[in-house]
Amino acid sequence: MESFVINGGQRLKGDVFINGAKNAGVAVIPATVMSSGVCVIDNLPNIEDITSLIEAMRDIGAKCSFRDEHSIIIDSRSINNYIAIGEPVRKIRASYYLIGALLGRFKKAEVALPGGCNFGNRPIDQHIKGFKALGAEVMIENGIVKAHAKELIGANIYLDVVSVGATINIMLAATFAEGQTVIENAAKEPHIIDTANLLNMMGANIKGAGTDVIRITGVKELKGVEYTIIPDQIEAGTYMIAAAITGGDVTVKNIIPKHMDPLTAKLSEMHCSIFEGDDFIRVVGNSELISTNIKTSAYPGFPTDLQPQMTALLSIAKGTGVITENVWENRFQYIDELKRLGCQVTVEGKVAVIEGGAKLTGSKVNATDLRAGAALVIAALAAHGRTEIGNIRFIDRGYESIEKKLASLGANIVRIGEGSTSENISFMKKTV
Ligand code: EPZ
């Protein structure tokens, strides 16, 4: 098992370039299932979740080849079956987009229930509600979602919960449905707009993505296109928070600053200095950060995927911070690992109270999921001494070369494999 070893205390300085958005890539790739031509998707992050999804695409017959590490050519004309139940499908959450895409294309889909980070119950009832409204029969048998329809007819669907996955999945299934489908109470995340933009470029007729009412008018066919996905707002936010916690001066490049507004506002409240350009944000930390309160919510609210990282940051700020997790039922499971580094947090249900001013010290910890792992990295960067973080395969799911990017900013971080120990790593810069 690989680990990260971090010797904390360095102020991060310099530029970091952000990759394409994981949560856009994992939606755009399944969307190409519906194309009658060849698609090229650019700016994909080189991360585990994308690799797993490409394996799942190959399993159903798609011809996929990497033009380079961030660009893939997908020929879906060779897809010869609507059944996706292999291991790659079970590993990631976003494999559920194959249900909407295969149902849209074949009017049939059999896809294993998705995997993904464990935040407690992660239902897909709203996805199923949408598929049924379009005329599909849906059942779950032996851990497989089985959907089939004689025909798919446009319908009005009101989501009981603002759901990114359900919004995108219904958009996919409705693309070829007869007539108009209206999704109300739709999620508005940037990756929903990105997926709708790809589909429209292919020939779909989708209006209103990015608002809470999306209208899809069925079309007959989608052509192959070349498409570049948006930058990753969560990767960008993770590096902005890393700059803040180390009192550093970091410019996060190749981003859409608008997507960062909720975090930018919070970092400013905490007395960071923020400078925004067309495609970058510069964060200058402050040795006297003050605490703030966070309530996560669907976009454009504060993103739940930056909640663990903010818990780490609030631990060293002055004062008491309160984080309310309004999206997931149980997304504080990582707190015990943060406490090993000296964070002082108490959790009651959906609310975490963070006592600021903690003096963080290095320890051995384990990542419990993707963004929790990122939070441990962030805390370790500010901790005095050596931290070893295990289970970093979680982190590799969503961050491309995180250790290289942090090292380029001056962090003392190395990846160690099974069996080697950090003490004998000669190239690791010694720190006090
Ligand atoms: C997407 O998950 C992201 N994953 C998550 O990011 C992110 O936390 C989440 O959106 C919220 O922004 C991907 O895009 C692959 P939801 P998703 O459906 O689509 C409830 C990361 O770290 N719900 O918007 O699964 C659900 O329980 C990951 O990159 C239902 O009740 O999230 C939750 O409380 C972690 N029924 C809320 O809605 C449903 O049918 C939001 O979930 C679907 C969802």
Coordinates of C-alpha atoms and ligand atoms in Angstrom, one line a residue:
M1 CA 0.0 0.0 0.0
E2 CA 1.4 3.4 -0.8
S3 CA 1.6 6.3 1.6
F4 CA 2.5 10.0 1.6
V5 CA 5.1 11.2 4.0
I6 CA 4.9 14.9 4.7
N7 CA 7.2 17.1 6.8
G8 CA 5.1 20.1 7.6
G9 CA 6.0 23.7 8.1
Q10 CA 6.8 25.0 4.6
R11 CA 4.9 28.0 3.3
L12 CA 3.7 27.1 -0.1
K13 CA 4.7 29.5 -2.9
G14 CA 4.4 29.6 -6.6
D15 CA 2.0 28.6 -9.4
V16 CA -0.1 25.4 -9.7
F17 CA -2.0 24.4 -12.8
I18 CA -5.4 22.8 -12.3
N19 CA -6.5 19.8 -14.3
G20 CA -9.9 19.1 -15.9
A21 CA -12.8 18.5 -13.5
K22 CA -13.2 14.9 -12.3
N23 CA -17.0 15.3 -11.9
A24 CA -17.3 16.7 -15.4
G25 CA -15.1 14.0 -17.0
V26 CA -17.0 11.1 -15.4
A27 CA -20.3 12.5 -16.8
V28 CA -19.0 13.5 -20.3
I29 CA -17.4 10.1 -21.0
P30 CA -20.6 8.1 -20.5
A31 CA -22.5 10.7 -22.5
T32 CA -20.4 9.7 -25.6
V33 CA -22.1 6.3 -25.4
M34 CA -25.0 8.0 -27.3
S35 CA -22.8 9.2 -30.2
S36 CA -23.0 7.6 -33.6
G37 CA -19.6 9.0 -34.4
V38 CA -16.1 9.3 -32.8
C39 CA -15.6 11.7 -29.9
V40 CA -12.4 13.2 -28.5
I41 CA -12.5 14.5 -24.9
D42 CA -9.7 16.8 -23.9
N43 CA -8.4 18.2 -20.6
L44 CA -9.3 15.0 -18.7
P45 CA -7.5 14.6 -15.4
N46 CA -5.1 11.6 -15.2
I47 CA -6.8 10.0 -12.2
E48 CA -8.1 6.6 -11.1
D49 CA -11.8 7.4 -11.5
I50 CA -11.3 8.3 -15.2
T51 CA -9.2 5.2 -15.7
S52 CA -11.9 3.0 -14.1
L53 CA -14.6 4.5 -16.2
I54 CA -12.6 4.0 -19.4
E55 CA -12.3 0.3 -18.4
A56 CA -16.1 0.1 -17.9
M57 CA -16.6 1.7 -21.4
R58 CA -14.2 -0.8 -23.0
D59 CA -16.1 -3.6 -21.2
I60 CA -19.3 -2.7 -23.0
G61 CA -17.5 -2.6 -26.4
A62 CA -16.4 1.1 -26.8
K63 CA -13.1 1.6 -28.5
C64 CA -11.1 3.9 -26.3
S65 CA -7.5 5.1 -26.9
F66 CA -5.5 7.8 -25.2
R67 CA -4.3 10.5 -27.6
D68 CA -2.2 11.7 -24.7
E69 CA -2.5 11.4 -20.9
H70 CA -5.3 14.1 -20.8
S71 CA -7.1 13.4 -24.1
I72 CA -9.1 10.3 -25.1
I73 CA -10.6 9.1 -28.4
I74 CA -13.9 7.2 -27.9
D75 CA -15.6 5.3 -30.7
S76 CA -19.0 4.2 -29.3
R77 CA -20.2 2.8 -32.6
S78 CA -18.7 -0.6 -31.5
I79 CA -20.7 -0.7 -28.3
N80 CA -22.5 -4.0 -28.5
N81 CA -24.2 -4.5 -25.2
Y82 CA -26.3 -2.7 -22.6
I83 CA -24.9 -4.7 -19.7
A84 CA -22.2 -3.1 -17.5
I85 CA -21.7 -5.1 -14.3
G86 CA -17.9 -5.6 -14.1
E87 CA -15.5 -4.6 -11.4
P88 CA -14.7 -1.1 -12.8
V89 CA -18.4 -0.2 -12.6
R90 CA -18.6 -1.2 -9.0
K91 CA -15.5 0.9 -8.0
I92 CA -16.8 4.4 -8.7
R93 CA -20.0 6.4 -8.1
A94 CA -20.3 7.9 -11.5
S95 CA -20.7 4.6 -13.3
Y96 CA -24.4 5.2 -12.7
Y97 CA -24.4 7.6 -15.7
L98 CA -24.1 4.4 -17.8
I99 CA -27.7 3.6 -16.9
G100 CA -29.0 6.9 -18.4
A101 CA -26.7 6.7 -21.4
L102 CA -27.4 3.0 -22.2
L103 CA -31.2 3.4 -21.6
G104 CA -31.1 6.4 -23.9
R105 CA -29.3 4.6 -26.6
F106 CA -30.7 1.0 -26.4
K107 CA -33.9 1.6 -24.3
K108 CA -32.3 -1.0 -22.1
A109 CA -29.6 -0.9 -19.4
E110 CA -28.3 -3.3 -16.8
V111 CA -25.7 -1.6 -14.6
A112 CA -24.2 -2.7 -11.3
L113 CA -25.0 -0.4 -8.4
P114 CA -22.3 2.2 -8.1
G115 CA -19.5 2.4 -5.5
G116 CA -17.8 5.6 -4.5
C117 CA -17.0 7.4 -1.2
N118 CA -18.9 6.2 1.9
F119 CA -20.9 9.1 3.4
G120 CA -23.6 6.9 4.7
N121 CA -26.7 6.3 2.5
R122 CA -26.2 7.3 -1.1
P123 CA -29.6 6.5 -2.7
I124 CA -30.4 6.7 -6.4
D125 CA -34.2 6.9 -6.0
Q126 CA -34.4 10.2 -7.9
H127 CA -32.5 8.7 -10.9
I128 CA -35.0 5.9 -10.9
K129 CA -38.0 8.3 -10.5
G130 CA -36.8 10.1 -13.7
F131 CA -36.3 6.9 -15.7
K132 CA -39.7 5.7 -14.8
A133 CA -41.3 9.0 -15.7
L134 CA -39.8 8.6 -19.2
G135 CA -41.5 5.3 -19.5
A136 CA -38.9 2.8 -18.3
E137 CA -39.5 -0.1 -16.0
V138 CA -36.8 -0.2 -13.4
M139 CA -35.9 -2.8 -10.8
I140 CA -32.8 -3.6 -8.7
E141 CA -31.9 -7.3 -8.6
N142 CA -28.7 -8.8 -7.2
G143 CA -27.1 -5.4 -6.9
I144 CA -27.9 -4.6 -10.6
V145 CA -30.1 -1.8 -11.8
K146 CA -32.2 -3.1 -14.6
A147 CA -34.1 -0.6 -16.7
H148 CA -35.9 -1.1 -20.0
A149 CA -38.5 0.7 -22.0
K150 CA -40.6 0.0 -25.1
E151 CA -40.2 3.7 -25.9
L152 CA -39.0 6.8 -24.0
I153 CA -41.5 9.6 -23.9
G154 CA -40.7 13.1 -22.6
A155 CA -42.1 13.9 -19.2
N156 CA -42.2 16.6 -16.4
I157 CA -39.9 15.5 -13.6
Y158 CA -39.7 17.3 -10.3
L159 CA -36.7 16.2 -8.3
D160 CA -37.5 15.8 -4.6
V161 CA -33.9 16.4 -3.8
V162 CA -31.4 18.6 -5.7
S163 CA -29.2 15.9 -7.1
V164 CA -26.2 16.3 -9.4
G165 CA -26.3 12.7 -10.5
A166 CA -30.0 12.4 -11.0
T167 CA -30.1 15.7 -13.0
I168 CA -27.3 14.5 -15.4
N169 CA -28.7 10.9 -15.6
I170 CA -32.2 12.1 -16.6
M171 CA -30.7 14.5 -19.1
L172 CA -28.9 11.5 -20.7
A173 CA -31.9 9.2 -20.8
A174 CA -34.1 12.0 -22.2
T175 CA -31.8 13.0 -25.0
F176 CA -33.5 10.7 -27.6
A177 CA -36.9 10.6 -25.8
E178 CA -39.9 11.6 -27.9
G179 CA -41.1 15.2 -27.2
Q180 CA -40.0 17.4 -24.3
T181 CA -38.7 16.5 -20.9
V182 CA -38.6 19.1 -18.1
I183 CA -36.5 18.6 -15.0
E184 CA -37.5 20.9 -12.2
N185 CA -35.5 21.5 -9.0
A186 CA -32.5 20.5 -11.1
A187 CA -28.9 20.8 -9.7
K188 CA -26.9 23.7 -11.1
E189 CA -23.3 22.6 -10.7
P190 CA -20.8 23.6 -13.4
H191 CA -20.3 20.0 -14.5
I192 CA -24.0 19.8 -15.3
I193 CA -23.6 22.7 -17.7
D194 CA -20.5 21.1 -19.1
T195 CA -22.3 17.8 -19.9
A196 CA -25.2 19.7 -21.5
N197 CA -22.8 21.7 -23.6
L198 CA -21.2 18.5 -24.8
L199 CA -24.6 16.9 -25.6
N200 CA -25.7 20.0 -27.5
M201 CA -22.5 20.1 -29.5
M202 CA -23.2 16.5 -30.5
G203 CA -26.7 17.6 -31.7
A204 CA -28.9 17.3 -28.6
N205 CA -31.5 20.0 -27.7
I206 CA -31.0 20.9 -24.0
K207 CA -31.9 24.3 -22.6
G208 CA -31.6 25.7 -19.1
A209 CA -28.6 23.7 -17.7
G210 CA -27.2 25.7 -14.8
T211 CA -30.7 26.8 -13.8
D212 CA -33.2 24.8 -11.7
V213 CA -35.4 24.1 -14.8
I214 CA -33.8 22.1 -17.7
R215 CA -35.8 21.4 -20.9
I216 CA -34.7 18.5 -23.1
T217 CA -36.3 18.1 -26.5
G218 CA -35.7 14.6 -28.0
V219 CA -33.5 14.3 -31.1
K220 CA -32.8 11.4 -33.4
E221 CA -29.1 11.1 -33.4
L222 CA -25.9 12.6 -31.9
K223 CA -22.7 13.0 -33.9
G224 CA -19.1 12.7 -32.8
V225 CA -17.3 15.8 -31.6
E226 CA -14.1 17.0 -29.9
Y227 CA -14.8 18.6 -26.5
T228 CA -12.7 20.1 -23.8
I229 CA -14.0 19.8 -20.2
I230 CA -13.9 22.5 -17.6
P231 CA -11.3 22.9 -14.9
D232 CA -11.8 21.2 -11.5
Q233 CA -13.2 23.6 -9.0
I234 CA -12.6 21.2 -6.1
E235 CA -8.9 20.5 -7.0
A236 CA -8.5 24.3 -7.3
G237 CA -10.2 24.9 -4.0
T238 CA -8.0 22.3 -2.3
Y239 CA -4.8 24.1 -3.4
M240 CA -6.3 27.5 -2.3
I241 CA -6.9 26.1 1.1
A242 CA -3.4 24.6 1.2
A243 CA -2.0 28.0 0.5
A244 CA -4.1 29.5 3.3
I245 CA -3.2 26.9 5.9
T246 CA 0.6 27.3 5.3
G247 CA 0.5 31.1 5.2
G248 CA 1.7 30.8 1.7
D249 CA 1.4 32.7 -1.6
V250 CA 0.0 30.5 -4.3
T251 CA -1.5 31.3 -7.7
V252 CA -4.0 28.6 -8.9
K253 CA -4.0 28.7 -12.7
N254 CA -6.2 27.4 -15.5
I255 CA -9.5 27.8 -13.6
I256 CA -12.8 29.6 -13.9
P257 CA -12.7 32.0 -10.9
K258 CA -16.5 32.3 -10.8
H259 CA -16.7 28.7 -9.9
M260 CA -14.6 29.4 -6.8
D261 CA -16.8 32.3 -5.4
P262 CA -18.1 30.5 -2.3
L263 CA -14.6 29.5 -1.2
T264 CA -13.0 32.8 -2.2
A265 CA -15.6 34.6 0.0
K266 CA -14.8 32.4 2.9
L267 CA -11.0 32.8 2.6
S268 CA -11.4 36.5 2.4
E269 CA -13.6 36.4 5.6
M270 CA -10.7 34.6 7.3
H271 CA -8.3 37.4 6.3
C272 CA -6.5 35.8 3.4
S273 CA -5.7 38.2 0.5
I274 CA -7.3 37.1 -2.7
F275 CA -6.4 38.5 -6.2
E276 CA -8.5 37.3 -9.1
G277 CA -7.7 37.3 -12.9
D278 CA -9.5 35.9 -15.9
D279 CA -8.3 32.3 -15.4
F280 CA -6.4 32.4 -12.1
I281 CA -6.8 33.2 -8.4
R282 CA -3.8 34.2 -6.2
V283 CA -4.2 33.3 -2.5
V284 CA -1.9 34.9 0.1
G285 CA -2.3 33.4 3.5
N286 CA -2.0 35.2 6.8
S287 CA -0.4 34.2 10.1
E288 CA -3.5 35.6 11.9
L289 CA -6.3 33.7 10.2
I290 CA -9.7 34.2 11.9
S291 CA -12.4 31.5 12.0
T292 CA -15.7 31.5 10.1
N293 CA -18.8 29.3 9.7
I294 CA -19.6 27.2 6.7
K295 CA -23.0 25.7 5.6
T296 CA -22.6 23.3 2.7
S297 CA -25.3 23.3 0.0
A298 CA -25.8 22.6 -3.7
Y299 CA -24.1 25.0 -6.2
P300 CA -23.8 28.0 -6.0
G301 CA -23.6 27.4 -2.3
F302 CA -20.5 26.2 -0.5
P303 CA -19.4 22.9 -2.0
T304 CA -19.6 19.8 0.3
D305 CA -16.5 18.5 -1.5
L306 CA -14.4 21.2 0.2
Q307 CA -15.9 20.6 3.6
P308 CA -13.2 18.3 5.0
Q309 CA -10.4 20.6 3.7
M310 CA -12.1 23.6 5.4
T311 CA -12.2 21.7 8.7
A312 CA -8.5 21.3 8.6
L313 CA -8.0 25.1 7.8
L314 CA -10.4 26.2 10.6
S315 CA -8.4 24.1 13.1
I316 CA -5.5 26.6 13.0
A317 CA -7.6 29.8 12.6
K318 CA -8.2 32.0 15.6
G319 CA -11.7 31.4 17.2
T320 CA -14.3 28.8 16.9
G321 CA -15.7 27.7 13.6
V322 CA -18.9 25.8 12.9
I323 CA -19.4 23.6 9.8
T324 CA -22.9 22.4 8.9
E325 CA -23.0 19.5 6.4
N326 CA -26.4 19.9 4.6
V327 CA -25.7 17.6 1.6
W328 CA -24.5 14.2 2.9
E329 CA -25.9 12.4 6.0
N330 CA -22.6 11.3 7.4
R331 CA -19.6 13.2 6.0
F332 CA -17.6 13.7 9.2
Q333 CA -16.2 10.2 9.5
Y334 CA -12.7 11.6 8.9
I335 CA -12.6 13.7 12.0
D336 CA -10.9 11.1 14.2
E337 CA -8.0 11.0 11.8
L338 CA -7.7 14.8 11.8
K339 CA -7.7 14.7 15.6
R340 CA -4.5 12.5 15.5
L341 CA -2.8 15.6 14.0
G342 CA -4.1 17.8 16.8
C343 CA -7.3 19.2 15.4
Q344 CA -9.9 19.9 18.1
V345 CA -13.3 19.1 16.6
T346 CA -16.6 17.9 18.1
V347 CA -19.4 16.6 15.9
E348 CA -23.1 16.5 16.7
G349 CA -25.1 15.0 13.8
K350 CA -24.6 17.4 10.8
V351 CA -22.7 20.0 12.8
A352 CA -18.9 20.1 13.5
V353 CA -17.6 22.6 16.0
I354 CA -13.9 23.4 15.4
E355 CA -11.8 25.0 18.2
G356 CA -9.3 27.1 16.4
G357 CA -5.6 27.9 17.3
A358 CA -4.6 24.2 17.4
K359 CA -0.9 23.4 17.2
L360 CA -0.8 20.6 14.7
T361 CA 1.8 17.9 15.0
G362 CA 2.7 15.0 12.7
S363 CA 1.4 11.5 13.1
K364 CA 0.4 8.3 11.2
V365 CA -3.1 8.7 9.8
N366 CA -5.2 7.0 7.1
A367 CA -7.4 8.5 4.4
T368 CA -11.1 7.4 4.7
D369 CA -12.3 8.8 1.4
L370 CA -11.2 11.1 -1.4
R371 CA -11.7 14.6 0.1
A372 CA -11.0 13.4 3.7
G373 CA -7.6 12.3 2.3
A374 CA -7.1 15.8 0.9
A375 CA -8.0 17.3 4.3
L376 CA -5.3 15.1 5.9
V377 CA -2.7 16.3 3.4
I378 CA -3.7 19.9 4.1
A379 CA -3.4 19.5 7.9
A380 CA -0.1 17.6 7.5
L381 CA 1.3 20.6 5.5
A382 CA 0.7 22.8 8.6
A383 CA 1.7 20.2 11.2
H384 CA 5.1 20.3 12.9
G385 CA 7.1 17.2 12.1
R386 CA 6.5 14.1 10.1
T387 CA 3.1 12.8 9.0
E388 CA 2.5 9.5 7.2
I389 CA -0.9 9.2 5.4
G390 CA -2.0 5.7 4.4
N391 CA -4.8 4.6 2.0
I392 CA -3.7 7.3 -0.5
R393 CA -5.4 5.4 -3.3
F394 CA -8.5 7.3 -2.2
I395 CA -6.6 10.6 -3.0
D396 CA -5.4 9.3 -6.3
R397 CA -9.0 8.8 -7.4
G398 CA -9.5 12.6 -7.6
Y399 CA -6.2 14.4 -7.7
E400 CA -3.6 14.1 -10.5
S401 CA 0.0 14.1 -9.1
I402 CA -0.9 15.9 -5.9
E403 CA 2.5 15.2 -4.4
K404 CA 4.4 16.6 -7.4
K405 CA 2.2 19.7 -7.5
L406 CA 2.7 20.3 -3.8
A407 CA 6.4 19.6 -4.0
S408 CA 6.7 22.2 -6.8
L409 CA 5.1 24.7 -4.4
G410 CA 7.8 23.9 -1.8
A411 CA 6.0 21.2 0.3
N412 CA 8.2 18.4 1.7
I413 CA 6.1 15.5 0.5
V414 CA 7.0 12.1 -1.0
R415 CA 5.1 9.0 -2.0
I416 CA 6.4 5.8 -0.5
G417 CA 5.5 2.4 -1.7
E418 CA 5.0 -0.8 0.2
G419 CA 8.0 -2.0 2.2
S420 CA 10.1 1.2 1.9
T421 CA 10.4 3.5 5.0
S422 CA 10.5 7.2 4.8
E423 CA 13.6 7.4 7.1
N424 CA 15.8 6.0 4.3
I425 CA 14.5 8.3 1.6
S426 CA 17.7 10.2 0.9
F427 CA 16.1 12.8 -1.4
M428 CA 13.6 13.9 1.2
K429 CA 14.7 17.4 2.2
K430 CA 15.6 17.4 6.0
T431 CA 13.5 19.8 7.9
V432 CA 13.7 20.9 11.6
Ligands
EPZ1 C1 -21.9 14.3 -6.9 O1 -22.4 13.1 -6.2 C2 -20.4 14.3 -6.8 N1 -19.9 13.1 -7.4 C3 -20.0 14.3 -5.3 O2 -18.6 14.5 -5.3 C4 -20.6 15.5 -4.7 O3 -20.4 15.5 -3.3 C5 -22.1 15.6 -4.9 O4 -22.4 15.5 -6.3 C6 -22.8 16.9 -4.4 O5 -22.2 17.9 -5.1 C7 -19.8 13.0 -8.8 O6 -20.2 14.0 -9.5 C8 -19.2 11.8 -9.4 P1 -26.1 14.1 -5.4 P2 -23.9 12.6 -6.4 O7 -26.9 13.2 -6.2 O8 -24.4 12.9 -7.8 C9 -29.3 12.8 -2.2 C10 -16.3 14.0 -4.9 O9 -15.7 14.1 -3.8 N2 -29.9 11.9 -3.3 O10 -26.0 15.5 -5.8 O11 -23.9 11.2 -6.0 C11 -28.0 12.3 -1.7 O12 -28.1 11.3 -0.7 C12 -17.7 13.4 -4.8 O13 -15.9 14.4 -6.0 C13 -31.1 11.3 -3.0 O14 -31.6 11.3 -2.0 O15 -24.6 13.5 -5.3 C14 -27.4 13.6 -1.1 O16 -27.9 13.8 0.2 C15 -18.1 13.0 -3.4 N3 -31.5 10.5 -4.0 C16 -27.9 14.7 -2.1 O17 -29.1 14.1 -2.7 C17 -30.9 10.3 -5.2 O18 -31.4 9.6 -6.1 C18 -26.9 15.1 -3.2 O19 -26.5 14.0 -3.9 C19 -29.7 11.0 -5.4 C20 -29.2 11.8 -4.4

